PDB file of C-alpha atoms and ligand atoms in Angstrom:
ATOM      1  CA  MET A   1     -62.918 -59.553 -90.185  1.00  0.00           C
ATOM      2  CA  THR A   2     -59.840 -61.531 -91.215  1.00  0.00           C
ATOM      3  CA  PRO A   3     -59.881 -62.407 -94.920  1.00  0.00           C
ATOM      4  CA  GLU A   4     -60.469 -66.129 -95.424  1.00  0.00           C
ATOM      5  CA  ILE A   5     -57.083 -66.711 -97.153  1.00  0.00           C
ATOM      6  CA  VAL A   6     -55.262 -65.361 -94.101  1.00  0.00           C
ATOM      7  CA  GLU A   7     -57.404 -67.467 -91.725  1.00  0.00           C
ATOM      8  CA  LEU A   8     -56.773 -70.594 -93.783  1.00  0.00           C
ATOM      9  CA  GLY A   9     -53.070 -69.808 -94.093  1.00  0.00           C
ATOM     10  CA  ARG A  10     -52.745 -69.364 -90.323  1.00  0.00           C
ATOM     11  CA  SER A  11     -54.501 -72.603 -89.539  1.00  0.00           C
ATOM     12  CA  ILE A  12     -52.448 -74.540 -92.046  1.00  0.00           C
ATOM     13  CA  ARG A  13     -49.180 -73.070 -90.712  1.00  0.00           C
ATOM     14  CA  ALA A  14     -50.272 -74.104 -87.202  1.00  0.00           C
ATOM     15  CA  ARG A  15     -51.447 -77.575 -88.101  1.00  0.00           C
ATOM     16  CA  ASP A  16     -48.934 -78.794 -90.661  1.00  0.00           C
ATOM     17  CA  PRO A  17     -45.903 -80.253 -88.860  1.00  0.00           C
ATOM     18  CA  ALA A  18     -43.760 -79.220 -91.933  1.00  0.00           C
ATOM     19  CA  ARG A  19     -44.299 -75.638 -90.585  1.00  0.00           C
ATOM     20  CA  PRO A  20     -44.527 -74.037 -94.056  1.00  0.00           C
ATOM     21  CA  SER A  21     -43.709 -70.377 -94.713  1.00  0.00           C
ATOM     22  CA  TRP A  22     -46.493 -67.956 -95.737  1.00  0.00           C
ATOM     23  CA  PHE A  23     -45.198 -68.074 -99.358  1.00  0.00           C
ATOM     24  CA  GLU A  24     -45.497 -71.873 -99.384  1.00  0.00           C
ATOM     25  CA  VAL A  25     -48.930 -71.861 -97.922  1.00  0.00           C
ATOM     26  CA  ILE A  26     -50.363 -69.261-100.286  1.00  0.00           C
ATOM     27  CA  PHE A  27     -48.740 -70.569-103.437  1.00  0.00           C
ATOM     28  CA  SER A  28     -48.265 -74.279-103.058  1.00  0.00           C
ATOM     29  CA  TYR A  29     -51.044 -75.698-100.873  1.00  0.00           C
ATOM     30  CA  PRO A  30     -53.792 -77.142-103.167  1.00  0.00           C
ATOM     31  CA  GLY A  31     -56.068 -77.597-100.102  1.00  0.00           C
ATOM     32  CA  LEU A  32     -56.158 -73.876 -99.579  1.00  0.00           C
ATOM     33  CA  HIS A  33     -56.856 -73.178-103.227  1.00  0.00           C
ATOM     34  CA  ALA A  34     -59.574 -75.827-103.307  1.00  0.00           C
ATOM     35  CA  VAL A  35     -61.433 -74.172-100.427  1.00  0.00           C
ATOM     36  CA  LEU A  36     -61.256 -70.802-102.135  1.00  0.00           C
ATOM     37  CA  TRP A  37     -62.478 -72.258-105.481  1.00  0.00           C
ATOM     38  CA  HIS A  38     -65.272 -73.903-103.559  1.00  0.00           C
ATOM     39  CA  ARG A  39     -66.440 -70.638-101.946  1.00  0.00           C
ATOM     40  CA  LEU A  40     -66.964 -69.187-105.476  1.00  0.00           C
ATOM     41  CA  ALA A  41     -68.638 -72.306-106.777  1.00  0.00           C
ATOM     42  CA  HIS A  42     -70.899 -72.572-103.757  1.00  0.00           C
ATOM     43  CA  ARG A  43     -71.948 -68.950-104.081  1.00  0.00           C
ATOM     44  CA  LEU A  44     -72.843 -69.512-107.810  1.00  0.00           C
ATOM     45  CA  TRP A  45     -74.719 -72.673-106.857  1.00  0.00           C
ATOM     46  CA  GLY A  46     -76.685 -70.707-104.232  1.00  0.00           C
ATOM     47  CA  TRP A  47     -77.642 -68.156-106.952  1.00  0.00           C
ATOM     48  CA  GLY A  48     -79.070 -70.958-109.030  1.00  0.00           C
ATOM     49  CA  LEU A  49     -76.182 -70.734-111.650  1.00  0.00           C
ATOM     50  CA  ARG A  50     -75.693 -74.464-111.462  1.00  0.00           C
ATOM     51  CA  GLY A  51     -73.847 -75.009-114.763  1.00  0.00           C
ATOM     52  CA  LEU A  52     -71.421 -72.181-113.948  1.00  0.00           C
ATOM     53  CA  ALA A  53     -71.015 -73.507-110.390  1.00  0.00           C
ATOM     54  CA  ARG A  54     -70.106 -76.932-111.703  1.00  0.00           C
ATOM     55  CA  PHE A  55     -67.696 -75.518-114.257  1.00  0.00           C
ATOM     56  CA  THR A  56     -65.982 -73.446-111.472  1.00  0.00           C
ATOM     57  CA  SER A  57     -65.673 -76.504-109.325  1.00  0.00           C
ATOM     58  CA  HIS A  58     -64.320 -78.429-112.319  1.00  0.00           C
ATOM     59  CA  LEU A  59     -61.648 -75.737-112.821  1.00  0.00           C
ATOM     60  CA  GLY A  60     -60.789 -76.060-109.123  1.00  0.00           C
ATOM     61  CA  ARG A  61     -60.503 -79.814-109.500  1.00  0.00           C
ATOM     62  CA  MET A  62     -58.219 -79.532-112.592  1.00  0.00           C
ATOM     63  CA  LEU A  63     -55.868 -77.209-110.738  1.00  0.00           C
ATOM     64  CA  THR A  64     -55.868 -78.936-107.321  1.00  0.00           C
ATOM     65  CA  GLY A  65     -56.912 -82.563-107.817  1.00  0.00           C
ATOM     66  CA  ILE A  66     -59.622 -82.019-105.178  1.00  0.00           C
ATOM     67  CA  GLU A  67     -63.221 -82.468-106.224  1.00  0.00           C
ATOM     68  CA  ILE A  68     -65.789 -80.562-104.089  1.00  0.00           C
ATOM     69  CA  HIS A  69     -69.370 -80.480-105.279  1.00  0.00           C
ATOM     70  CA  PRO A  70     -70.533 -76.845-105.287  1.00  0.00           C
ATOM     71  CA  GLY A  71     -73.591 -77.836-103.129  1.00  0.00           C
ATOM     72  CA  ALA A  72     -71.403 -79.093-100.278  1.00  0.00           C
ATOM     73  CA  ARG A  73     -71.340 -76.975 -97.067  1.00  0.00           C
ATOM     74  CA  ILE A  74     -67.916 -76.312 -95.673  1.00  0.00           C
ATOM     75  CA  GLY A  75     -67.126 -74.529 -92.422  1.00  0.00           C
ATOM     76  CA  ARG A  76     -64.089 -72.396 -91.460  1.00  0.00           C
ATOM     77  CA  ARG A  77     -60.404 -73.402 -91.557  1.00  0.00           C
ATOM     78  CA  LEU A  78     -60.788 -76.686 -93.402  1.00  0.00           C
ATOM     79  CA  PHE A  79     -57.307 -78.081 -93.986  1.00  0.00           C
ATOM     80  CA  ILE A  80     -57.125 -80.510 -96.869  1.00  0.00           C
ATOM     81  CA  ASP A  81     -53.459 -81.735 -96.738  1.00  0.00           C
ATOM     82  CA  HIS A  82     -51.852 -82.935 -99.933  1.00  0.00           C
ATOM     83  CA  GLY A  83     -55.368 -83.112-101.342  1.00  0.00           C
ATOM     84  CA  MET A  84     -55.021 -85.210-104.495  1.00  0.00           C
ATOM     85  CA  GLY A  85     -57.977 -87.514-104.941  1.00  0.00           C
ATOM     86  CA  VAL A  86     -60.276 -85.945-102.307  1.00  0.00           C
ATOM     87  CA  VAL A  87     -63.945 -86.138-103.305  1.00  0.00           C
ATOM     88  CA  ILE A  88     -66.620 -84.345-101.354  1.00  0.00           C
ATOM     89  CA  GLY A  89     -70.291 -85.016-102.382  1.00  0.00           C
ATOM     90  CA  GLU A  90     -73.149 -82.635-102.930  1.00  0.00           C
ATOM     91  CA  THR A  91     -74.961 -83.088 -99.607  1.00  0.00           C
ATOM     92  CA  ALA A  92     -71.878 -83.378 -97.415  1.00  0.00           C
ATOM     93  CA  THR A  93     -71.405 -80.886 -94.634  1.00  0.00           C
ATOM     94  CA  ILE A  94     -68.053 -80.128 -92.950  1.00  0.00           C
ATOM     95  CA  GLY A  95     -67.775 -78.168 -89.630  1.00  0.00           C
ATOM     96  CA  ASN A  96     -64.947 -75.920 -88.525  1.00  0.00           C
ATOM     97  CA  ASP A  97     -61.301 -76.882 -88.109  1.00  0.00           C
ATOM     98  CA  VAL A  98     -61.674 -80.247 -89.833  1.00  0.00           C
ATOM     99  CA  THR A  99     -58.502 -81.882 -91.302  1.00  0.00           C
ATOM    100  CA  ILE A 100     -58.761 -84.097 -94.414  1.00  0.00           C
ATOM    101  CA  TYR A 101     -55.818 -85.985 -95.997  1.00  0.00           C
ATOM    102  CA  HIS A 102     -55.472 -87.017 -99.592  1.00  0.00           C
ATOM    103  CA  GLY A 103     -57.654 -89.648-101.122  1.00  0.00           C
ATOM    104  CA  VAL A 104     -60.617 -89.171 -98.780  1.00  0.00           C
ATOM    105  CA  THR A 105     -64.155 -89.541-100.050  1.00  0.00           C
ATOM    106  CA  LEU A 106     -67.267 -88.174 -98.468  1.00  0.00           C
ATOM    107  CA  GLY A 107     -69.564 -90.164-100.682  1.00  0.00           C
ATOM    108  CA  GLY A 108     -73.063 -91.470-101.038  1.00  0.00           C
ATOM    109  CA  LEU A 109     -74.439 -95.040-101.175  1.00  0.00           C
ATOM    110  CA  SER A 110     -77.929 -94.471-102.396  1.00  0.00           C
ATOM    111  CA  LEU A 111     -78.874 -93.479-105.883  1.00  0.00           C
ATOM    112  CA  LYS A 112     -81.900 -91.642-104.595  1.00  0.00           C
ATOM    113  CA  PRO A 113     -81.600 -87.797-104.673  1.00  0.00           C
ATOM    114  CA  GLY A 114     -81.599 -86.054-101.297  1.00  0.00           C
ATOM    115  CA  LYS A 115     -79.370 -86.213 -98.368  1.00  0.00           C
ATOM    116  CA  ARG A 116     -76.912 -89.047 -99.091  1.00  0.00           C
ATOM    117  CA  HIS A 117     -73.458 -87.745 -97.989  1.00  0.00           C
ATOM    118  CA  PRO A 118     -71.842 -87.579 -94.515  1.00  0.00           C
ATOM    119  CA  ASP A 119     -71.722 -84.770 -91.968  1.00  0.00           C
ATOM    120  CA  VAL A 120     -68.349 -84.143 -90.471  1.00  0.00           C
ATOM    121  CA  ALA A 121     -68.426 -82.252 -87.187  1.00  0.00           C
ATOM    122  CA  ASP A 122     -65.939 -79.654 -85.923  1.00  0.00           C
ATOM    123  CA  GLY A 123     -62.391 -80.729 -85.353  1.00  0.00           C
ATOM    124  CA  ALA A 124     -62.669 -84.180 -86.902  1.00  0.00           C
ATOM    125  CA  ILE A 125     -59.657 -85.718 -88.703  1.00  0.00           C
ATOM    126  CA  LEU A 126     -60.023 -88.000 -91.714  1.00  0.00           C
ATOM    127  CA  GLY A 127     -56.874 -90.042 -92.366  1.00  0.00           C
ATOM    128  CA  ALA A 128     -55.506 -90.539 -95.898  1.00  0.00           C
ATOM    129  CA  GLY A 129     -57.687 -92.649 -98.101  1.00  0.00           C
ATOM    130  CA  ALA A 130     -60.637 -92.835 -95.678  1.00  0.00           C
ATOM    131  CA  GLN A 131     -63.937 -93.637 -97.386  1.00  0.00           C
ATOM    132  CA  VAL A 132     -66.880 -92.148 -95.395  1.00  0.00           C
ATOM    133  CA  LEU A 133     -70.090 -93.229 -97.027  1.00  0.00           C
ATOM    134  CA  GLY A 134     -73.716 -92.480 -96.577  1.00  0.00           C
ATOM    135  CA  PRO A 135     -75.682 -89.905 -94.545  1.00  0.00           C
ATOM    136  CA  ILE A 136     -73.766 -90.633 -91.393  1.00  0.00           C
ATOM    137  CA  THR A 137     -72.143 -88.338 -88.900  1.00  0.00           C
ATOM    138  CA  VAL A 138     -68.526 -88.160 -87.944  1.00  0.00           C
ATOM    139  CA  GLY A 139     -68.745 -86.639 -84.455  1.00  0.00           C
ATOM    140  CA  GLU A 140     -66.881 -83.722 -83.083  1.00  0.00           C
ATOM    141  CA  GLY A 141     -63.126 -84.296 -82.611  1.00  0.00           C
ATOM    142  CA  ALA A 142     -63.408 -87.862 -83.977  1.00  0.00           C
ATOM    143  CA  ARG A 143     -60.511 -89.486 -85.859  1.00  0.00           C
ATOM    144  CA  VAL A 144     -60.815 -91.774 -88.828  1.00  0.00           C
ATOM    145  CA  GLY A 145     -57.839 -93.989 -89.565  1.00  0.00           C
ATOM    146  CA  ALA A 146     -56.049 -94.043 -92.847  1.00  0.00           C
ATOM    147  CA  ASN A 147     -57.789 -96.232 -95.483  1.00  0.00           C
ATOM    148  CA  SER A 148     -60.798 -96.972 -93.248  1.00  0.00           C
ATOM    149  CA  VAL A 149     -64.280 -97.523 -94.765  1.00  0.00           C
ATOM    150  CA  VAL A 150     -66.841 -95.799 -92.504  1.00  0.00           C
ATOM    151  CA  VAL A 151     -70.515 -96.689 -93.037  1.00  0.00           C
ATOM    152  CA  ASN A 152     -71.818 -96.008 -89.497  1.00  0.00           C
ATOM    153  CA  ASN A 153     -71.864 -92.917 -87.292  1.00  0.00           C
ATOM    154  CA  VAL A 154     -68.676 -92.155 -85.473  1.00  0.00           C
ATOM    155  CA  LEU A 155     -69.106 -90.909 -81.931  1.00  0.00           C
ATOM    156  CA  PRO A 156     -67.499 -87.632 -80.876  1.00  0.00           C
ATOM    157  CA  LEU A 157     -63.916 -87.904 -79.650  1.00  0.00           C
ATOM    158  CA  THR A 158     -63.560 -91.467 -80.702  1.00  0.00           C
ATOM    159  CA  THR A 159     -61.146 -93.157 -83.196  1.00  0.00           C
ATOM    160  CA  VAL A 160     -62.307 -95.623 -85.851  1.00  0.00           C
ATOM    161  CA  VAL A 161     -60.064 -97.765 -88.065  1.00  0.00           C
ATOM    162  CA  GLY A 162     -60.383-100.592 -90.565  1.00  0.00           C
ATOM    163  CA  ILE A 163     -62.826-102.021 -93.036  1.00  0.00           C
ATOM    164  CA  PRO A 164     -65.558-101.716 -91.971  1.00  0.00           C
ATOM    165  CA  ALA A 165     -64.414 -99.149 -89.561  1.00  0.00           C
ATOM    166  CA  ARG A 166     -64.588-100.103 -85.864  1.00  0.00           C
ATOM    167  CA  CYS A 167     -63.967 -98.013 -82.789  1.00  0.00           C
ATOM    168  CA  VAL A 168     -60.610 -98.420 -81.046  1.00  0.00           C
ATOM    169  CA  GLY A 169     -59.334 -96.871 -77.830  1.00  0.00           C
ATOM    170  CA  GLU A 170     -61.196 -94.664 -75.417  1.00  0.00           C
ATOM    171  CA  GLY A 171     -64.850 -93.622 -75.694  1.00  0.00           C
ATOM    172  CA  CYS A 172     -66.211 -96.550 -77.643  1.00  0.00           C
ATOM    173  CA  LEU A 173     -69.767 -97.705 -76.868  1.00  0.00           C
ATOM    174  CA  GLU A 174     -71.139-101.229 -77.215  1.00  0.00           C
ATOM    175  CA  THR A 175     -74.051-100.080 -79.368  1.00  0.00           C
ATOM    176  CA  PRO A 176     -73.455 -96.781 -81.047  1.00  0.00           C
ATOM    177  CA  THR A 177     -76.468 -94.558 -81.609  1.00  0.00           C
ATOM    178  CA  VAL A 178     -78.052 -95.224 -84.972  1.00  0.00           C
ATOM    179  CA  GLY A 179     -79.714 -92.436 -86.884  1.00  0.00           C
ATOM    180  CA  TYR A 180     -78.035 -89.509 -85.158  1.00  0.00           C
ATOM    181  CA  GLY A 181     -77.792 -86.603 -87.507  1.00  0.00           C
ATOM    182  CA  LEU A 182     -80.099 -88.008 -90.140  1.00  0.00           C
ATOM    183  CA  PRO A 183     -82.446 -85.423 -91.464  1.00  0.00           C
ATOM    184  CA  ALA A 184     -86.203 -86.193 -91.498  1.00  0.00           C
ATOM    185  CA  GLY A 185     -88.116 -86.193 -94.750  1.00  0.00           C
ATOM    186  CA  GLU A 186     -86.209 -86.589 -97.961  1.00  0.00           C
ATOM    187  CA  ALA A 187     -83.695 -89.267 -96.779  1.00  0.00           C
ATOM    188  CA  ASP A 188     -84.024 -92.900 -97.772  1.00  0.00           C
ATOM    189  CA  PRO A 189     -83.123 -94.645 -94.534  1.00  0.00           C
ATOM    190  CA  LEU A 190     -84.007 -98.119 -95.651  1.00  0.00           C
ATOM    191  CA  GLY A 191     -82.148 -97.802 -98.975  1.00  0.00           C
ATOM    192  CA  GLU A 192     -79.158 -96.268 -97.162  1.00  0.00           C
ATOM    193  CA  ARG A 193     -79.153 -99.038 -94.601  1.00  0.00           C
ATOM    194  CA  MET A 194     -79.398-101.761 -97.240  1.00  0.00           C
ATOM    195  CA  ALA A 195     -76.505-100.130 -99.215  1.00  0.00           C
ATOM    196  CA  ALA A 196     -74.455 -99.851 -96.032  1.00  0.00           C
ATOM    197  CA  ILE A 197     -74.979-103.586 -95.276  1.00  0.00           C
ATOM    198  CA  GLU A 198     -74.056-104.455 -98.847  1.00  0.00           C
ATOM    199  CA  ALA A 199     -70.877-102.365 -98.508  1.00  0.00           C
ATOM    200  CA  GLU A 200     -69.970-104.022 -95.213  1.00  0.00           C
ATOM    201  CA  LEU A 201     -70.635-107.476 -96.773  1.00  0.00           C
ATOM    202  CA  ARG A 202     -68.330-106.686 -99.653  1.00  0.00           C
ATOM    203  CA  ALA A 203     -65.654-105.453 -97.375  1.00  0.00           C
ATOM    204  CA  LEU A 204     -65.880-108.588 -95.191  1.00  0.00           C
ATOM    205  CA  ARG A 205     -65.742-110.804 -98.325  1.00  0.00           C
ATOM    206  CA  ALA A 206     -62.655-108.944 -99.450  1.00  0.00           C
ATOM    207  CA  GLN A 207     -61.030-109.438 -96.000  1.00  0.00           C
ATOM    208  CA  LEU A 208     -61.898-113.213 -96.010  1.00  0.00           C
ATOM    209  CA  GLU A 209     -60.450-113.494 -99.476  1.00  0.00           C
ATOM    210  CA  GLN A 210     -57.221-111.730 -98.358  1.00  0.00           C
ATOM    211  CA  GLN A 211     -56.910-114.034 -95.314  1.00  0.00           C
ATOM    212  CA  ARG A 212     -57.572-117.087 -97.502  1.00  0.00           C
ATOM    213  CA  LYS A 213     -54.799-116.020 -99.961  1.00  0.00           C
ATOM    214  CA  ALA A 214     -52.425-115.367 -96.999  1.00  0.00           C
ATOM    215  CA  GLY A 215     -53.074-118.990 -95.916  1.00  0.00           C
TER     216      GLY A 215
HETATM  217  C1  COA B 301     -56.331 -93.857 -86.640  1.00  0.00           C
HETATM  218  C2  COA B 301     -55.176 -93.177 -85.966  1.00  0.00           C
HETATM  219  C3  COA B 301     -55.425 -91.679 -85.807  1.00  0.00           C
HETATM  220  C4  COA B 301     -54.988 -93.934 -84.674  1.00  0.00           C
HETATM  221  O1  COA B 301     -53.903 -93.359 -83.913  1.00  0.00           O
HETATM  222  P1  COA B 301     -53.753 -93.760 -82.341  1.00  0.00           P
HETATM  223  O2  COA B 301     -54.830 -93.252 -81.511  1.00  0.00           O
HETATM  224  O3  COA B 301     -52.319 -93.384 -81.960  1.00  0.00           O
HETATM  225  O4  COA B 301     -53.962 -95.325 -82.346  1.00  0.00           O
HETATM  226  P2  COA B 301     -52.922 -96.531 -82.290  1.00  0.00           P
HETATM  227  O5  COA B 301     -51.766 -96.270 -83.185  1.00  0.00           O
HETATM  228  O6  COA B 301     -52.675 -96.809 -80.824  1.00  0.00           O
HETATM  229  O7  COA B 301     -53.780 -97.752 -82.856  1.00  0.00           O
HETATM  230  C5  COA B 301     -54.871 -98.351 -82.130  1.00  0.00           C
HETATM  231  C6  COA B 301     -55.217 -99.577 -82.830  1.00  0.00           C
HETATM  232  O8  COA B 301     -55.664 -99.319 -84.191  1.00  0.00           O
HETATM  233  C7  COA B 301     -54.872 -99.907 -85.212  1.00  0.00           C
HETATM  234  N1  COA B 301     -54.776 -98.922 -86.289  1.00  0.00           N
HETATM  235  C8  COA B 301     -54.251 -97.693 -86.212  1.00  0.00           C
HETATM  236  N2  COA B 301     -54.433 -97.075 -87.447  1.00  0.00           N
HETATM  237  C9  COA B 301     -55.013 -97.969 -88.209  1.00  0.00           C
HETATM  238  C10 COA B 301     -55.415 -97.893 -89.638  1.00  0.00           C
HETATM  239  N3  COA B 301     -55.310 -96.783 -90.333  1.00  0.00           N
HETATM  240  N4  COA B 301     -56.021 -99.000 -90.108  1.00  0.00           N
HETATM  241  C11 COA B 301     -56.185-100.131 -89.350  1.00  0.00           C
HETATM  242  N5  COA B 301     -55.789-100.241 -88.122  1.00  0.00           N
HETATM  243  C12 COA B 301     -55.214 -99.180 -87.552  1.00  0.00           C
HETATM  244  C13 COA B 301     -53.528-100.185 -84.491  1.00  0.00           C
HETATM  245  O9  COA B 301     -52.854-101.197 -85.162  1.00  0.00           O
HETATM  246  C14 COA B 301     -54.005-100.531 -83.109  1.00  0.00           C
HETATM  247  O10 COA B 301     -54.527-101.885 -83.137  1.00  0.00           O
HETATM  248  P3  COA B 301     -54.371-102.833 -81.797  1.00  0.00           P
HETATM  249  O11 COA B 301     -55.001-102.112 -80.728  1.00  0.00           O
HETATM  250  O12 COA B 301     -55.034-104.070 -82.305  1.00  0.00           O
HETATM  251  O13 COA B 301     -52.848-102.920 -81.666  1.00  0.00           O
HETATM  252  C15 COA B 301     -53.847 -93.310 -86.834  1.00  0.00           C
HETATM  253  O14 COA B 301     -53.346 -94.612 -86.872  1.00  0.00           O
HETATM  254  C16 COA B 301     -54.102 -92.964 -88.361  1.00  0.00           C
HETATM  255  O15 COA B 301     -54.493 -93.764 -89.205  1.00  0.00           O
HETATM  256  N6  COA B 301     -53.967 -91.618 -88.664  1.00  0.00           N
HETATM  257  C17 COA B 301     -54.075 -91.066 -90.014  1.00  0.00           C
HETATM  258  C18 COA B 301     -52.745 -90.596 -90.450  1.00  0.00           C
HETATM  259  C19 COA B 301     -52.709 -90.174 -91.921  1.00  0.00           C
HETATM  260  O16 COA B 301     -53.602 -90.318 -92.675  1.00  0.00           O
HETATM  261  N7  COA B 301     -51.538 -89.547 -92.263  1.00  0.00           N
HETATM  262  C20 COA B 301     -51.329 -89.095 -93.545  1.00  0.00           C
HETATM  263  C21 COA B 301     -50.186 -88.149 -93.490  1.00  0.00           C
HETATM  264  S1  COA B 301     -49.615 -87.706 -95.084  1.00  0.00           S
END
């Protein structure tokens, strides 16, 4: 089996248009280092050594500027490009071959413990500064525009942009499926929905204010 560092290095070299050398990838790509730190932290977390797991993830954060909670589940060949300011929450899951740029948050909206962070499916791309909030799903191969705020599910192979994020281009549906990917049981759907509505309201107010100032 290929060691993960080689697999990560290969996928970064293939996906980064700067076409870095092996030396560059291994020694100067914080995204690669962050994934490896996370593997260790996640293993410690699984063994119940939570304090040590948090400390390991903290060391990774100090060295890379990328904060991944040790509980998060991350698939193969995640490419975190640039990386600084990325935050990935405890109950987030990330599939294979996902690309994440700097400043992305996979965050929660509810203060209630349990599933509260997004699921990002295989091959999705999250643009720089995108804020993906709540227990929503970003579908397979979907693209999230830079600086978007996403509080609803994103359908596979679609592109969403803006605040709140809206679907643009091919594949958009009039009424996206609500609730897809939500786990049964410990989630707080009403609380999450209320928080999502509040976030949308705040974003709309901010937009109105911007438009008012622009005259
Ligand atoms: C979202 C994205 C993938 C869309 O690319 P695309 O499919 O080529 O889409 P287009 O450029 O044709 O844009 C489609 C519409 O969305 C708008 N749009 C695109 N990106 C946007 C963004 N980030 N925020 C707001 N609106 C955006 C365009 O203005 C256009 O609007 P219009 O139809 O009213 O003219 C791309 O714009 C993006 O944001 N990529 C992330 C790149 C990134 O983070 N790079 C960091 C490198 S360091």
